[in-house]
Amino acid sequence: MSELPPDVPRLSTLVIYLRGELGRAEKALAVAEERAALAARRRPPPDPPAWLIERGIGVGRLPARIHKGDCWDTRSRCAPAPPEQIRALLAQGVAPCIHCRPDTALGVLE
């Protein structure tokens, strides 16, 4: 059984009321979203990761180069990594970036 009134006048009144409540809720949501967006714009950007692994193109996407986190020569195929992994990859022969020289920064020279 429905808990709604069975007659047209009361149902019409209820629909009008609910539309008004929905409108108020949508306005409150828009204000809250704007407030959250403003807070996000004011928040400082996160610090870059300390070290990045640049992956190659294609199946398997093996490590191609190693970068410091603030290197200007990174691409979209980079992912953050801990220094231990970076040292291991450098020891395995993965090329360090010639611009930011992560191998020098970590004390792992070729």
XYZ file of C-alpha atoms in Angstrom:
110
model
C 0.000 0.000 0.000
C 1.113 3.507 -0.777
C 1.477 6.108 1.961
C 0.636 8.848 -0.529
C -2.778 10.503 -0.557
C -5.176 8.995 -3.098
C -6.797 12.189 -4.395
C -5.610 14.611 -7.092
C -5.624 17.872 -5.041
C -3.440 16.507 -2.244
C -1.107 14.712 -4.676
C -0.733 17.952 -6.685
C 0.092 19.850 -3.484
C 2.656 17.217 -2.539
C 4.328 17.354 -5.975
C 4.522 21.166 -5.818
C 6.032 20.963 -2.333
C 8.575 18.317 -3.354
C 9.604 20.299 -6.455
C 10.273 23.270 -4.199
C 12.322 21.144 -1.807
C 14.254 19.677 -4.738
C 14.980 23.184 -6.040
C 16.290 24.280 -2.630
C 18.402 21.131 -2.339
C 19.872 21.673 -5.824
C 20.752 25.287 -4.977
C 22.385 24.210 -1.711
C 24.350 21.550 -3.598
C 25.546 24.102 -6.168
C 26.708 26.435 -3.385
C 28.516 23.590 -1.595
C 30.203 22.452 -4.827
C 31.339 26.002 -5.583
C 32.696 26.348 -2.047
C 34.586 23.041 -2.419
C 35.974 24.084 -5.812
C 37.159 27.405 -4.376
C 38.854 25.618 -1.472
C 40.551 23.221 -3.921
C 41.857 26.148 -6.007
C 43.264 27.805 -2.884
C 44.996 24.621 -1.708
C 48.670 24.509 -2.730
C 49.530 21.854 -5.298
C 50.983 18.629 -3.905
C 54.735 18.223 -3.876
C 56.061 16.282 -6.854
C 57.298 12.762 -6.159
C 61.017 12.511 -5.498
C 61.699 9.955 -8.248
C 59.961 8.889 -11.457
C 60.194 5.874 -13.737
C 59.446 6.611 -17.380
C 58.015 3.560 -19.108
C 58.478 2.696 -22.762
C 55.753 2.310 -25.344
C 54.068 -0.980 -26.167
C 53.397 -4.333 -24.578
C 55.162 -4.792 -21.273
C 56.082 -1.096 -21.031
C 59.536 -1.680 -19.565
C 61.349 1.121 -17.726
C 63.032 3.394 -20.281
C 64.467 6.262 -18.199
C 64.742 7.394 -14.599
C 64.000 11.003 -13.539
C 64.046 13.180 -10.467
C 60.504 14.176 -9.538
C 60.903 17.809 -10.583
C 62.488 17.079 -13.979
C 61.153 19.170 -16.847
C 61.709 16.374 -19.382
C 59.136 13.906 -18.044
C 56.294 12.542 -20.082
C 52.862 11.101 -19.356
C 54.337 7.599 -19.116
C 56.016 8.375 -15.774
C 55.092 6.909 -12.410
C 56.478 7.677 -8.922
C 58.857 5.190 -7.344
C 60.821 4.836 -4.087
C 64.583 5.492 -4.102
C 65.398 1.796 -3.535
C 63.613 0.851 -6.761
C 65.310 3.686 -8.626
C 68.757 2.518 -7.413
C 67.974 -1.059 -8.461
C 66.832 0.023 -11.933
C 69.932 2.183 -12.398
C 72.089 -0.796 -11.355
C 70.253 -2.913 -13.967
C 71.196 -0.422 -16.657
C 68.038 1.642 -17.064
C 69.173 4.994 -18.444
C 69.099 8.051 -16.197
C 67.712 11.284 -17.613
C 70.550 13.383 -19.027
C 68.887 16.593 -17.806
C 68.051 15.953 -14.150
C 70.741 13.302 -13.480
C 68.974 11.153 -10.855
C 71.995 8.865 -10.719
C 74.165 11.737 -9.495
C 71.539 12.832 -6.976
C 71.385 9.294 -5.545
C 75.147 8.806 -5.635
C 74.867 5.999 -8.219
C 77.238 7.033 -10.981
C 77.699 5.208 -14.253
